[in-house]
XYZ file of C-alpha atoms in Angstrom:
400
model
C -7.604 -24.633 4.853
C -8.744 -22.356 6.975
C -12.511 -21.143 6.795
C -13.578 -17.990 7.249
C -14.820 -18.423 10.933
C -10.885 -19.279 11.581
C -10.114 -16.194 10.082
C -12.349 -14.467 11.998
C -11.006 -15.877 15.716
C -7.235 -15.673 14.453
C -7.831 -11.785 13.016
C -9.347 -11.045 16.679
C -6.503 -12.871 18.036
C -3.606 -11.394 16.118
C -5.585 -8.084 16.883
C -5.244 -8.388 20.630
C -1.098 -9.975 20.101
C -0.161 -6.366 17.927
C -1.688 -4.357 20.679
C 0.298 -6.197 23.269
C 2.897 -6.470 21.617
C 2.951 -2.436 20.778
C 2.400 -2.202 24.733
C 5.747 -3.914 25.343
C 7.970 -2.130 23.171
C 6.467 1.241 24.606
C 6.739 0.386 28.199
C 10.509 -1.007 27.255
C 11.022 2.944 25.400
C 8.854 5.065 27.304
C 10.752 8.761 27.875
C 10.124 12.137 28.027
C 9.244 13.181 24.603
C 11.230 16.604 24.739
C 12.901 16.127 21.116
C 14.363 13.016 21.587
C 17.135 11.736 18.753
C 15.945 8.224 18.453
C 12.433 6.497 18.485
C 12.351 2.659 18.624
C 9.810 0.132 17.877
C 10.273 -3.499 17.302
C 6.884 -6.163 17.293
C 6.246 -9.366 16.326
C 4.149 -9.471 12.940
C 0.979 -11.305 13.032
C -1.509 -10.655 11.271
C -5.056 -11.573 9.326
C -5.467 -10.612 5.159
C -8.327 -12.810 3.998
C -6.179 -13.538 0.544
C -2.860 -14.814 2.219
C -4.012 -16.036 5.250
C -2.369 -15.762 8.694
C 0.716 -14.118 8.407
C 3.830 -14.042 11.126
C 7.167 -12.600 11.180
C 9.150 -9.273 12.298
C 9.489 -5.884 12.012
C 10.823 -2.982 13.122
C 11.437 0.822 12.379
C 13.759 3.662 13.796
C 12.780 7.347 13.643
C 15.434 10.321 13.956
C 13.888 13.434 15.477
C 10.435 12.864 15.603
C 9.616 15.390 17.965
C 11.436 18.332 16.136
C 10.453 17.689 12.520
C 7.513 16.669 11.143
C 7.094 13.839 10.087
C 10.462 12.574 11.435
C 14.288 13.935 10.054
C 14.841 10.257 8.692
C 13.597 6.521 9.442
C 14.805 2.876 8.520
C 11.838 0.444 8.761
C 12.911 -3.268 8.360
C 10.195 -5.905 7.634
C 10.062 -9.963 7.464
C 6.500 -11.564 7.177
C 5.533 -15.148 6.023
C 1.796 -16.237 5.399
C -0.249 -19.626 5.049
C -1.366 -19.265 2.282
C 2.275 -18.511 0.396
C 3.372 -15.090 0.162
C 6.487 -14.264 1.714
C 7.488 -10.424 1.979
C 10.558 -8.936 3.475
C 12.140 -5.155 2.816
C 14.473 -2.414 4.430
C 12.753 0.960 3.762
C 14.800 3.940 4.370
C 12.934 7.356 4.130
C 14.241 10.854 4.989
C 12.267 14.278 4.110
C 15.410 16.774 5.756
C 18.869 15.010 5.059
C 19.409 16.736 1.421
C 17.694 20.209 2.117
C 15.074 21.088 -0.174
C 14.642 17.081 -1.048
C 13.228 14.359 0.171
C 14.917 10.660 -0.560
C 13.412 7.625 -0.005
C 14.804 3.685 -0.798
C 13.101 0.852 -1.285
C 15.270 -2.809 -1.284
C 12.093 -5.514 -1.259
C 12.150 -9.330 -2.427
C 8.695 -10.955 -2.690
C 7.593 -14.911 -2.624
C 4.185 -15.585 -4.265
C 3.964 -18.764 -4.368
C 0.237 -19.089 -5.220
C 0.155 -15.489 -7.163
C -3.650 -15.740 -8.583
C -4.704 -15.095 -11.872
C -8.375 -15.061 -12.537
C -8.098 -14.244 -16.041
C -7.161 -10.297 -18.274
C -9.902 -8.059 -18.184
C -13.138 -7.061 -16.676
C -15.138 -10.384 -18.126
C -12.501 -12.212 -15.949
C -13.627 -15.449 -14.449
C -14.115 -16.605 -10.767
C -12.437 -19.397 -10.862
C -9.131 -18.667 -9.980
C -5.730 -19.878 -10.569
C -2.052 -19.932 -9.429
C 1.299 -19.066 -10.804
C 4.945 -18.852 -8.742
C 5.840 -14.879 -9.004
C 9.397 -13.850 -7.395
C 10.294 -10.771 -7.944
C 13.662 -8.456 -6.573
C 13.800 -5.139 -6.480
C 16.074 -1.763 -5.313
C 14.189 1.527 -6.161
C 15.064 4.958 -4.975
C 12.800 8.145 -5.327
C 14.243 11.461 -5.007
C 11.638 14.068 -5.066
C 12.681 18.069 -4.986
C 10.626 20.871 -3.872
C 9.666 23.620 -5.881
C 7.417 25.998 -3.508
C 6.264 26.119 -0.532
C 4.861 28.897 1.697
C 7.876 30.532 4.080
C 8.287 29.173 7.396
C 5.921 30.324 10.354
C 3.112 30.793 7.581
C -0.262 28.896 8.470
C 0.617 26.445 5.143
C 3.746 26.375 5.816
C 3.873 22.140 5.049
C 2.277 22.797 2.033
C 4.857 21.453 -0.656
C 4.800 20.917 -4.533
C 7.774 18.681 -5.086
C 9.316 17.312 -9.065
C 10.002 13.599 -8.531
C 12.239 11.470 -10.057
C 12.737 7.492 -9.854
C 14.695 4.501 -10.783
C 13.702 1.009 -10.134
C 15.806 -2.508 -11.159
C 13.274 -5.395 -10.932
C 14.062 -9.016 -11.539
C 10.991 -11.023 -12.130
C 11.032 -15.503 -11.403
C 7.614 -16.702 -13.035
C 6.330 -19.685 -13.111
C 3.244 -21.011 -14.839
C 3.132 -25.043 -14.355
C -0.063 -24.347 -11.989
C -2.170 -21.939 -14.363
C -2.923 -23.893 -17.566
C -4.888 -21.205 -18.721
C -1.684 -19.147 -18.833
C 0.242 -21.610 -20.386
C -2.263 -22.173 -23.161
C -2.881 -18.195 -23.349
C 1.226 -17.475 -23.506
C 0.977 -13.955 -22.439
C 3.734 -11.643 -23.090
C 5.547 -11.672 -20.180
C 5.153 -15.598 -19.793
C 9.802 -16.412 -19.225
C 9.655 -13.428 -16.139
C 12.930 -11.415 -16.747
C 13.798 -7.128 -15.706
C 11.407 -4.341 -15.743
C 14.096 -1.520 -14.982
C 12.250 1.422 -15.222
C 12.852 5.571 -14.967
C 10.378 7.476 -13.488
C 9.060 11.646 -13.572
C 6.069 12.943 -11.789
C 4.638 15.925 -9.981
C 3.637 15.849 -6.382
C 1.341 18.496 -4.527
C 0.931 17.710 -0.955
C -1.041 20.183 1.781
C -1.878 16.842 4.196
C -1.728 18.328 7.939
C -0.068 14.766 9.021
C 1.431 12.201 7.117
C 0.046 9.171 8.997
C -3.358 10.376 10.657
C -4.197 13.406 7.822
C -7.137 15.307 8.786
C -7.515 17.991 6.522
C -5.663 18.517 2.756
C -5.099 16.563 -0.253
C -2.262 14.467 -1.895
C -2.175 14.347 -5.587
C 0.223 12.249 -7.810
C 1.346 12.828 -11.719
C 3.217 9.528 -12.786
C 5.005 8.595 -16.179
C 7.630 5.698 -15.818
C 8.807 4.144 -18.478
C 10.644 0.774 -18.842
C 12.493 -0.061 -22.244
C 15.604 -1.786 -22.712
C 18.340 1.341 -22.880
C 17.533 1.081 -18.857
C 18.233 -3.030 -18.889
C 14.435 -3.691 -19.091
C 13.412 -6.890 -21.322
C 10.089 -4.664 -21.938
C 9.163 -2.011 -23.186
C 6.086 0.090 -22.378
C 4.989 3.091 -20.470
C 2.789 3.579 -17.221
C 0.967 6.653 -16.490
C -0.736 7.132 -12.990
C -3.150 9.891 -11.760
C -3.712 9.244 -7.818
C -5.557 12.141 -5.663
C -6.220 11.503 -1.861
C -8.282 14.244 -0.298
C -9.036 14.525 3.498
C -11.482 17.072 5.428
C -13.462 17.213 8.356
C -17.233 16.964 8.852
C -19.439 18.559 11.766
C -15.724 18.534 13.724
C -12.044 17.553 13.639
C -12.842 14.137 15.176
C -15.168 13.199 12.212
C -13.114 12.818 8.582
C -13.592 12.333 5.268
C -11.181 10.683 3.174
C -11.303 10.064 -0.068
C -8.759 8.317 -3.126
C -9.614 7.780 -6.773
C -6.866 6.479 -8.279
C -6.377 5.725 -12.369
C -3.779 4.488 -14.403
C -2.864 3.057 -17.908
C -0.191 1.290 -19.149
C 1.186 1.837 -23.376
C 3.261 -0.791 -25.162
C 4.000 -4.585 -24.159
C 4.084 -4.397 -20.625
C 4.410 -8.502 -18.771
C 1.669 -9.866 -18.154
C 2.332 -9.741 -13.914
C 3.098 -6.153 -14.192
C -0.885 -5.792 -14.854
C -1.727 -6.619 -11.846
C -0.026 -3.177 -10.028
C -0.177 0.164 -9.880
C 2.574 2.905 -8.738
C 2.465 6.043 -6.548
C 5.114 8.208 -4.632
C 4.605 6.393 -1.881
C 7.609 4.269 -3.181
C 6.590 0.488 -3.367
C 4.191 -0.827 -6.352
C 0.938 -1.912 -4.736
C -2.033 -4.221 -6.195
C -5.494 -3.926 -8.015
C -7.940 -4.799 -8.198
C -8.840 -5.995 -4.992
C -7.414 -7.084 -2.130
C -6.458 -5.259 0.969
C -5.149 -2.161 -0.898
C -7.757 -1.818 -3.360
C -10.970 -3.093 -3.162
C -11.211 -4.637 0.143
C -13.212 -7.366 -0.015
C -12.839 -8.263 -3.343
C -10.377 -11.119 -3.648
C -6.417 -10.532 -4.701
C -6.190 -9.531 -8.225
C -9.603 -10.913 -9.179
C -9.240 -8.163 -12.088
C -6.349 -7.180 -14.268
C -5.645 -4.914 -17.082
C -3.569 -2.654 -18.877
C -5.887 0.677 -17.825
C -7.624 0.148 -13.958
C -9.472 2.913 -11.943
C -10.547 2.987 -8.629
C -12.166 4.606 -5.565
C -11.985 4.486 -2.088
C -14.234 6.780 0.381
C -14.302 6.567 4.215
C -15.860 8.098 6.673
C -12.943 8.263 9.791
C -14.010 9.152 13.345
C -11.406 10.017 15.984
C -13.317 8.130 18.482
C -10.946 9.073 22.134
C -7.616 10.165 23.070
C -5.958 9.073 25.783
C -1.981 8.354 27.284
C -0.681 5.434 28.839
C 2.750 4.837 30.281
C 3.789 8.304 28.630
C 2.395 7.587 25.001
C -0.386 8.975 23.315
C -3.027 6.705 21.719
C -6.018 7.354 19.803
C -9.074 4.792 18.992
C -10.521 5.404 15.636
C -13.036 3.356 13.394
C -14.300 4.142 9.969
C -16.717 3.159 7.490
C -15.794 2.373 3.631
C -16.837 2.143 -0.370
C -14.895 1.057 -2.624
C -15.495 0.831 -6.303
C -13.524 0.495 -9.464
C -13.128 -1.709 -12.685
C -9.975 -2.260 -15.635
C -10.015 -2.546 -19.396
C -8.437 -4.491 -21.786
C -7.360 -4.523 -25.120
C -10.417 -6.827 -26.363
C -8.033 -9.466 -29.001
C -5.799 -9.832 -26.080
C -8.335 -10.683 -23.248
C -8.774 -13.628 -22.070
C -10.689 -16.094 -23.787
C -11.488 -18.243 -19.909
C -15.501 -18.357 -19.188
C -16.105 -15.298 -17.535
C -18.562 -15.011 -14.783
C -18.011 -11.119 -13.833
C -20.254 -8.468 -15.931
C -18.961 -5.093 -17.109
C -19.564 -3.044 -14.818
C -18.053 -1.405 -11.575
C -17.000 -3.638 -9.183
C -18.092 -2.512 -6.023
C -17.400 -3.394 -1.693
C -18.697 -1.937 1.318
C -17.584 -2.409 5.298
C -16.360 -0.841 8.170
C -12.916 -1.072 10.343
C -11.008 0.218 13.172
C -7.497 1.553 14.109
C -5.829 2.304 17.387
C -3.415 5.219 16.634
C -0.146 5.726 18.497
C 2.040 8.348 18.231
C 0.684 9.679 15.013
C 3.282 7.644 13.564
C 2.338 3.717 14.430
C -1.515 2.278 12.995
C -3.121 -1.088 14.063
C -5.739 -1.962 12.121
C -8.509 -4.008 11.255
C -11.461 -3.720 8.406
C -13.741 -6.569 7.249
C -14.906 -5.618 3.555
C -18.231 -7.758 1.930
C -19.084 -7.761 -1.906
C -20.819 -9.877 -4.536
C -18.408 -12.247 -4.777
C -16.858 -12.551 -1.067
C -19.366 -12.523 1.829
C -17.057 -11.512 4.600
C -13.165 -10.694 3.910
C -11.322 -9.933 7.205
C -7.867 -7.849 7.000
C -5.644 -7.526 10.180
C -2.336 -5.187 9.349
C -0.760 -2.251 10.168
C -1.795 1.833 9.056
C -4.351 3.525 7.454
C -4.975 2.216 3.678
C -4.483 5.941 2.337
């Protein structure tokens, strides 16, 4: 097993490797930035996540017309990684805001193998003693966003968009509870796994000035996702999700406030493993509460329930811009405060002995970013909470 000291050391090493791996394709692909037909990057995955351990693998991306279209005409992103603590991910993602006029099309093919998926119980009073179960998940999902309002081209706010969203997803999950006595005793809905196909409808309002590194504007999702036997799902439930992200400069354009508030509730009889996910208009589902995608500094999926709420508050500082091998870079830092909670039907809440109190869970910390051409971002965060003195996360991109 790796100690926290080992994780910190490997985290620093992985950050160095990521930076070096970023420089290599730049050196090979450096060219004039005059409406390039394609921008290519392929780098090794080497990261640290306090919940997943040390990750390794390979990822590549191809951006079409990145200079003539913001953020690109279309993008292919392929990724594979494995970890020392068990989880494995592989996916192929396609996204294009312009391929179909007035529509944004995205397609996501993904396989996740979580042989040590954590389970601490259901509800806000869950136990600190975490068990694990096996969760293997294969999905194909597509979203189509139709622009229903946008200011005329040439106006200052021409990038503002109001969009209607239609999504379809085919999800199959294989569950094995042999390593979790509590789940075997509870026999929750979804213990046998199965299909959770869905139809998603929503409204998206996006006024960000840049998708990867926004400095002003906001991004609002209002989503309704239904899983039903008519769609081939083994479970009948409705997922309602609202997410607001806000960005604006403080004092100068280099000091940015970035905030996110997410609320979600599930109605009906969802399988227990769906309680750890939340939906968004960025295609794939993330996990909460706890972990690098929600409350940094709190263990992954520490709190799950039918209703969840969390917020991330960040102060982002774009420290300095510089050029290297005809590419643009920005060194940045951030401080953050994360908080949230979950709620579940009392009659359905697990009976495991609780070590948590029924209050909002809070974590805080800081990190660094290396931004390459406003599309590719090497990220490092350190989080802290009452449950974890120090959690280290090294990876890619801003959280939101």
